[in-house]
Amino acid sequence: MKCPRTGSPLKTVKVGKIAVDISEECGGVFFDNLELDKFDEKHEIRGEVLVEHLTQFESVILDADNRINCPKCENVVMMRRFYSPKQVLEIDECPNCAGIWLDSGELELLRENFSSERERIAMCEKLIQEVDKDPDVIKQRMEHQNTIGNLETFTKVMNRLFTPRHYL
Protein backbone atom coordinates (compact mmCIF):
# COMPACT_ATOMS: atom_id res chain seq x y z
CA MET A 1 0.00 0.00 0.00
CA LYS A 2 1.04 3.58 -0.62
CA CYS A 3 0.62 6.73 1.44
CA PRO A 4 -2.38 8.65 0.09
CA ARG A 5 -0.62 11.97 0.78
CA THR A 6 2.93 11.35 -0.46
CA GLY A 7 2.69 8.20 -2.61
CA SER A 8 5.50 6.57 -0.63
CA PRO A 9 5.16 2.95 0.51
CA LEU A 10 3.43 2.43 3.84
CA LYS A 11 5.25 0.40 6.45
CA THR A 12 3.37 -2.16 8.52
CA VAL A 13 4.15 -1.98 12.22
CA LYS A 14 2.72 -4.06 15.04
CA VAL A 15 1.48 -2.30 18.13
CA GLY A 16 0.63 -4.99 20.59
CA LYS A 17 -0.89 -7.63 18.36
CA ILE A 18 -2.45 -5.14 15.95
CA ALA A 19 -0.78 -4.31 12.63
CA VAL A 20 -1.23 -0.77 11.32
CA ASP A 21 0.27 0.90 8.26
CA ILE A 22 2.24 4.09 8.71
CA SER A 23 3.86 6.61 6.42
CA GLU A 24 7.42 7.38 7.42
CA GLU A 25 7.30 10.30 4.96
CA CYS A 26 4.46 12.26 6.53
CA GLY A 27 3.66 10.54 9.85
CA GLY A 28 0.17 9.47 8.77
CA VAL A 29 -1.39 6.14 9.76
CA PHE A 30 -3.97 3.81 8.17
CA PHE A 31 -6.28 1.71 10.33
CA ASP A 32 -8.28 -1.19 8.92
CA ASN A 33 -11.98 -1.37 9.79
CA LEU A 34 -12.58 -1.12 13.58
CA GLU A 35 -8.85 -0.93 14.47
CA LEU A 36 -8.95 2.72 15.48
CA ASP A 37 -11.26 1.79 18.38
CA LYS A 38 -8.27 0.08 20.01
CA PHE A 39 -6.14 3.25 19.89
CA ASP A 40 -8.49 6.21 20.33
CA GLU A 41 -9.07 6.44 24.08
CA LYS A 42 -6.50 8.18 26.26
CA HIS A 43 -6.18 5.24 28.67
CA GLU A 44 -5.27 2.77 25.89
CA ILE A 45 -1.54 2.04 26.06
CA ARG A 46 -1.20 0.95 22.43
CA GLY A 47 -2.48 4.37 21.32
CA GLU A 48 0.13 6.08 23.47
CA VAL A 49 2.85 3.84 22.01
CA LEU A 50 1.74 4.55 18.44
CA VAL A 51 1.58 8.31 19.01
CA GLU A 52 5.12 8.20 20.42
CA HIS A 53 6.34 6.12 17.45
CA LEU A 54 4.79 8.52 14.92
CA THR A 55 6.45 11.59 16.47
CA GLN A 56 9.83 10.47 15.12
CA PHE A 57 8.70 11.17 11.56
CA GLU A 58 8.86 14.69 10.24
CA SER A 59 5.41 16.16 9.96
CA VAL A 60 4.95 17.35 6.41
CA ILE A 61 2.58 20.26 6.02
CA LEU A 62 -0.14 18.98 3.74
CA ASP A 63 -3.47 20.31 2.58
CA ALA A 64 -5.78 18.05 4.58
CA ASP A 65 -8.74 19.38 2.57
CA ASN A 66 -7.51 17.58 -0.54
CA ARG A 67 -9.53 14.42 -1.09
CA ILE A 68 -7.41 11.28 -1.03
CA ASN A 69 -7.79 7.73 -2.27
CA CYS A 70 -7.89 4.81 0.13
CA PRO A 71 -4.48 3.11 0.47
CA LYS A 72 -6.22 -0.28 0.46
CA CYS A 73 -8.87 0.39 -2.21
CA GLU A 74 -6.74 2.48 -4.56
CA ASN A 75 -9.56 3.66 -6.83
CA VAL A 76 -11.92 4.69 -4.02
CA VAL A 77 -11.96 8.29 -2.80
CA MET A 78 -12.16 8.54 0.98
CA MET A 79 -14.99 10.46 2.67
CA ARG A 80 -14.31 13.28 5.11
CA ARG A 81 -16.34 13.13 8.32
CA PHE A 82 -16.12 14.24 11.90
CA TYR A 83 -14.93 11.58 14.32
CA SER A 84 -17.35 12.56 17.08
CA PRO A 85 -20.23 14.92 17.82
CA LYS A 86 -17.71 17.42 19.22
CA GLN A 87 -16.67 18.10 15.59
CA VAL A 88 -13.08 18.80 16.58
CA LEU A 89 -11.41 16.47 14.09
CA GLU A 90 -12.29 15.38 10.57
CA ILE A 91 -10.98 12.02 9.45
CA ASP A 92 -10.75 10.28 6.08
CA GLU A 93 -12.80 7.08 5.88
CA CYS A 94 -13.09 4.65 2.99
CA PRO A 95 -16.72 4.01 2.01
CA ASN A 96 -15.68 0.61 0.64
CA CYS A 97 -13.53 -1.03 3.33
CA ALA A 98 -14.23 1.36 6.26
CA GLY A 99 -10.50 1.91 6.73
CA ILE A 100 -9.47 5.21 8.33
CA TRP A 101 -6.54 7.46 7.43
CA LEU A 102 -5.23 9.88 10.04
CA ASP A 103 -2.75 12.56 9.01
CA SER A 104 0.25 13.46 11.11
CA GLY A 105 -0.74 14.56 14.62
CA GLU A 106 -4.40 13.60 14.22
CA LEU A 107 -4.17 10.47 16.39
CA GLU A 108 -2.73 12.53 19.22
CA LEU A 109 -5.41 15.21 18.77
CA LEU A 110 -8.11 12.55 18.67
CA ARG A 111 -6.84 10.97 21.90
CA GLU A 112 -6.65 14.35 23.66
CA ASN A 113 -10.16 15.43 22.69
CA PHE A 114 -12.22 12.31 22.91
CA SER A 115 -13.61 10.66 25.94
CA SER A 116 -14.36 7.06 26.62
CA GLU A 117 -16.82 5.11 24.47
CA ARG A 118 -19.48 5.49 27.17
CA GLU A 119 -19.11 9.29 27.21
CA ARG A 120 -19.21 9.40 23.38
CA ILE A 121 -22.47 7.41 23.37
CA ALA A 122 -23.96 9.81 25.93
CA MET A 123 -22.85 12.75 23.77
CA CYS A 124 -24.50 11.18 20.70
CA GLU A 125 -27.74 10.60 22.61
CA LYS A 126 -27.75 14.23 23.73
CA LEU A 127 -27.21 15.37 20.14
CA ILE A 128 -30.08 13.15 18.96
CA GLN A 129 -32.36 14.67 21.63
CA GLU A 130 -31.43 18.17 20.42
CA VAL A 131 -32.10 17.23 16.80
CA ASP A 132 -35.45 15.67 17.76
CA LYS A 133 -36.54 19.08 19.13
CA ASP A 134 -35.73 20.89 15.87
CA PRO A 135 -38.98 22.22 14.30
CA ASP A 136 -37.86 21.19 10.78
CA VAL A 137 -37.17 17.64 11.96
CA ILE A 138 -40.56 17.47 13.68
CA LYS A 139 -42.28 18.72 10.51
CA GLN A 140 -40.44 16.19 8.31
CA ARG A 141 -41.26 13.36 10.71
CA MET A 142 -44.96 14.27 10.61
CA GLU A 143 -44.91 14.41 6.80
CA HIS A 144 -43.18 11.04 6.74
CA GLN A 145 -45.81 9.53 9.07
CA ASN A 146 -48.59 10.93 6.86
CA THR A 147 -46.97 9.38 3.79
CA ILE A 148 -46.71 6.02 5.54
CA GLY A 149 -50.38 6.24 6.56
CA ASN A 150 -51.38 6.98 2.95
CA LEU A 151 -49.31 4.06 1.68
CA GLU A 152 -50.88 1.70 4.21
CA THR A 153 -54.37 2.79 3.11
CA PHE A 154 -53.43 2.36 -0.55
CA THR A 155 -52.05 -1.12 0.16
CA LYS A 156 -55.29 -2.16 1.90
CA VAL A 157 -57.38 -0.93 -1.04
CA MET A 158 -55.15 -2.70 -3.57
CA ASN A 159 -55.27 -5.93 -1.56
CA ARG A 160 -59.09 -5.80 -1.55
CA LEU A 161 -59.20 -5.18 -5.29
CA PHE A 162 -56.81 -7.95 -6.23
CA THR A 163 -57.65 -10.59 -3.64
CA PRO A 164 -59.51 -13.44 -5.38
CA ARG A 165 -63.07 -13.80 -4.18
CA HIS A 166 -64.44 -17.26 -3.64
CA TYR A 167 -68.10 -17.73 -4.41
CA LEU A 168 -70.19 -20.55 -2.93
Coordinates of C-alpha atoms in Angstrom, one line a residue:
M1 CA 0.0 0.0 0.0
K2 CA 1.0 3.6 -0.6
C3 CA 0.6 6.7 1.4
P4 CA -2.4 8.7 0.1
R5 CA -0.6 12.0 0.8
T6 CA 2.9 11.3 -0.5
G7 CA 2.7 8.2 -2.6
S8 CA 5.5 6.6 -0.6
P9 CA 5.2 2.9 0.5
L10 CA 3.4 2.4 3.8
K11 CA 5.3 0.4 6.4
T12 CA 3.4 -2.2 8.5
V13 CA 4.2 -2.0 12.2
K14 CA 2.7 -4.1 15.0
V15 CA 1.5 -2.3 18.1
G16 CA 0.6 -5.0 20.6
K17 CA -0.9 -7.6 18.4
I18 CA -2.4 -5.1 16.0
A19 CA -0.8 -4.3 12.6
V20 CA -1.2 -0.8 11.3
D21 CA 0.3 0.9 8.3
I22 CA 2.2 4.1 8.7
S23 CA 3.9 6.6 6.4
E24 CA 7.4 7.4 7.4
E25 CA 7.3 10.3 5.0
C26 CA 4.5 12.3 6.5
G27 CA 3.7 10.5 9.8
G28 CA 0.2 9.5 8.8
V29 CA -1.4 6.1 9.8
F30 CA -4.0 3.8 8.2
F31 CA -6.3 1.7 10.3
D32 CA -8.3 -1.2 8.9
N33 CA -12.0 -1.4 9.8
L34 CA -12.6 -1.1 13.6
E35 CA -8.9 -0.9 14.5
L36 CA -8.9 2.7 15.5
D37 CA -11.3 1.8 18.4
K38 CA -8.3 0.1 20.0
F39 CA -6.1 3.3 19.9
D40 CA -8.5 6.2 20.3
E41 CA -9.1 6.4 24.1
K42 CA -6.5 8.2 26.3
H43 CA -6.2 5.2 28.7
E44 CA -5.3 2.8 25.9
I45 CA -1.5 2.0 26.1
R46 CA -1.2 0.9 22.4
G47 CA -2.5 4.4 21.3
E48 CA 0.1 6.1 23.5
V49 CA 2.8 3.8 22.0
L50 CA 1.7 4.5 18.4
V51 CA 1.6 8.3 19.0
E52 CA 5.1 8.2 20.4
H53 CA 6.3 6.1 17.4
L54 CA 4.8 8.5 14.9
T55 CA 6.5 11.6 16.5
Q56 CA 9.8 10.5 15.1
F57 CA 8.7 11.2 11.6
E58 CA 8.9 14.7 10.2
S59 CA 5.4 16.2 10.0
V60 CA 5.0 17.4 6.4
I61 CA 2.6 20.3 6.0
L62 CA -0.1 19.0 3.7
D63 CA -3.5 20.3 2.6
A64 CA -5.8 18.1 4.6
D65 CA -8.7 19.4 2.6
N66 CA -7.5 17.6 -0.5
R67 CA -9.5 14.4 -1.1
I68 CA -7.4 11.3 -1.0
N69 CA -7.8 7.7 -2.3
C70 CA -7.9 4.8 0.1
P71 CA -4.5 3.1 0.5
K72 CA -6.2 -0.3 0.5
C73 CA -8.9 0.4 -2.2
E74 CA -6.7 2.5 -4.6
N75 CA -9.6 3.7 -6.8
V76 CA -11.9 4.7 -4.0
V77 CA -12.0 8.3 -2.8
M78 CA -12.2 8.5 1.0
M79 CA -15.0 10.5 2.7
R80 CA -14.3 13.3 5.1
R81 CA -16.3 13.1 8.3
F82 CA -16.1 14.2 11.9
Y83 CA -14.9 11.6 14.3
S84 CA -17.4 12.6 17.1
P85 CA -20.2 14.9 17.8
K86 CA -17.7 17.4 19.2
Q87 CA -16.7 18.1 15.6
V88 CA -13.1 18.8 16.6
L89 CA -11.4 16.5 14.1
E90 CA -12.3 15.4 10.6
I91 CA -11.0 12.0 9.5
D92 CA -10.7 10.3 6.1
E93 CA -12.8 7.1 5.9
C94 CA -13.1 4.6 3.0
P95 CA -16.7 4.0 2.0
N96 CA -15.7 0.6 0.6
C97 CA -13.5 -1.0 3.3
A98 CA -14.2 1.4 6.3
G99 CA -10.5 1.9 6.7
I100 CA -9.5 5.2 8.3
W101 CA -6.5 7.5 7.4
L102 CA -5.2 9.9 10.0
D103 CA -2.8 12.6 9.0
S104 CA 0.2 13.5 11.1
G105 CA -0.7 14.6 14.6
E106 CA -4.4 13.6 14.2
L107 CA -4.2 10.5 16.4
E108 CA -2.7 12.5 19.2
L109 CA -5.4 15.2 18.8
L110 CA -8.1 12.5 18.7
R111 CA -6.8 11.0 21.9
E112 CA -6.6 14.4 23.7
N113 CA -10.2 15.4 22.7
F114 CA -12.2 12.3 22.9
S115 CA -13.6 10.7 25.9
S116 CA -14.4 7.1 26.6
E117 CA -16.8 5.1 24.5
R118 CA -19.5 5.5 27.2
E119 CA -19.1 9.3 27.2
R120 CA -19.2 9.4 23.4
I121 CA -22.5 7.4 23.4
A122 CA -24.0 9.8 25.9
M123 CA -22.9 12.8 23.8
C124 CA -24.5 11.2 20.7
E125 CA -27.7 10.6 22.6
K126 CA -27.7 14.2 23.7
L127 CA -27.2 15.4 20.1
I128 CA -30.1 13.2 19.0
Q129 CA -32.4 14.7 21.6
E130 CA -31.4 18.2 20.4
V131 CA -32.1 17.2 16.8
D132 CA -35.4 15.7 17.8
K133 CA -36.5 19.1 19.1
D134 CA -35.7 20.9 15.9
P135 CA -39.0 22.2 14.3
D136 CA -37.9 21.2 10.8
V137 CA -37.2 17.6 12.0
I138 CA -40.6 17.5 13.7
K139 CA -42.3 18.7 10.5
Q140 CA -40.4 16.2 8.3
R141 CA -41.3 13.4 10.7
M142 CA -45.0 14.3 10.6
E143 CA -44.9 14.4 6.8
H144 CA -43.2 11.0 6.7
Q145 CA -45.8 9.5 9.1
N146 CA -48.6 10.9 6.9
T147 CA -47.0 9.4 3.8
I148 CA -46.7 6.0 5.5
G149 CA -50.4 6.2 6.6
N150 CA -51.4 7.0 3.0
L151 CA -49.3 4.1 1.7
E152 CA -50.9 1.7 4.2
T153 CA -54.4 2.8 3.1
F154 CA -53.4 2.4 -0.6
T155 CA -52.0 -1.1 0.2
K156 CA -55.3 -2.2 1.9
V157 CA -57.4 -0.9 -1.0
M158 CA -55.1 -2.7 -3.6
N159 CA -55.3 -5.9 -1.6
R160 CA -59.1 -5.8 -1.6
L161 CA -59.2 -5.2 -5.3
F162 CA -56.8 -8.0 -6.2
T163 CA -57.7 -10.6 -3.6
P164 CA -59.5 -13.4 -5.4
R165 CA -63.1 -13.8 -4.2
H166 CA -64.4 -17.3 -3.6
Y167 CA -68.1 -17.7 -4.4
L168 CA -70.2 -20.5 -2.9

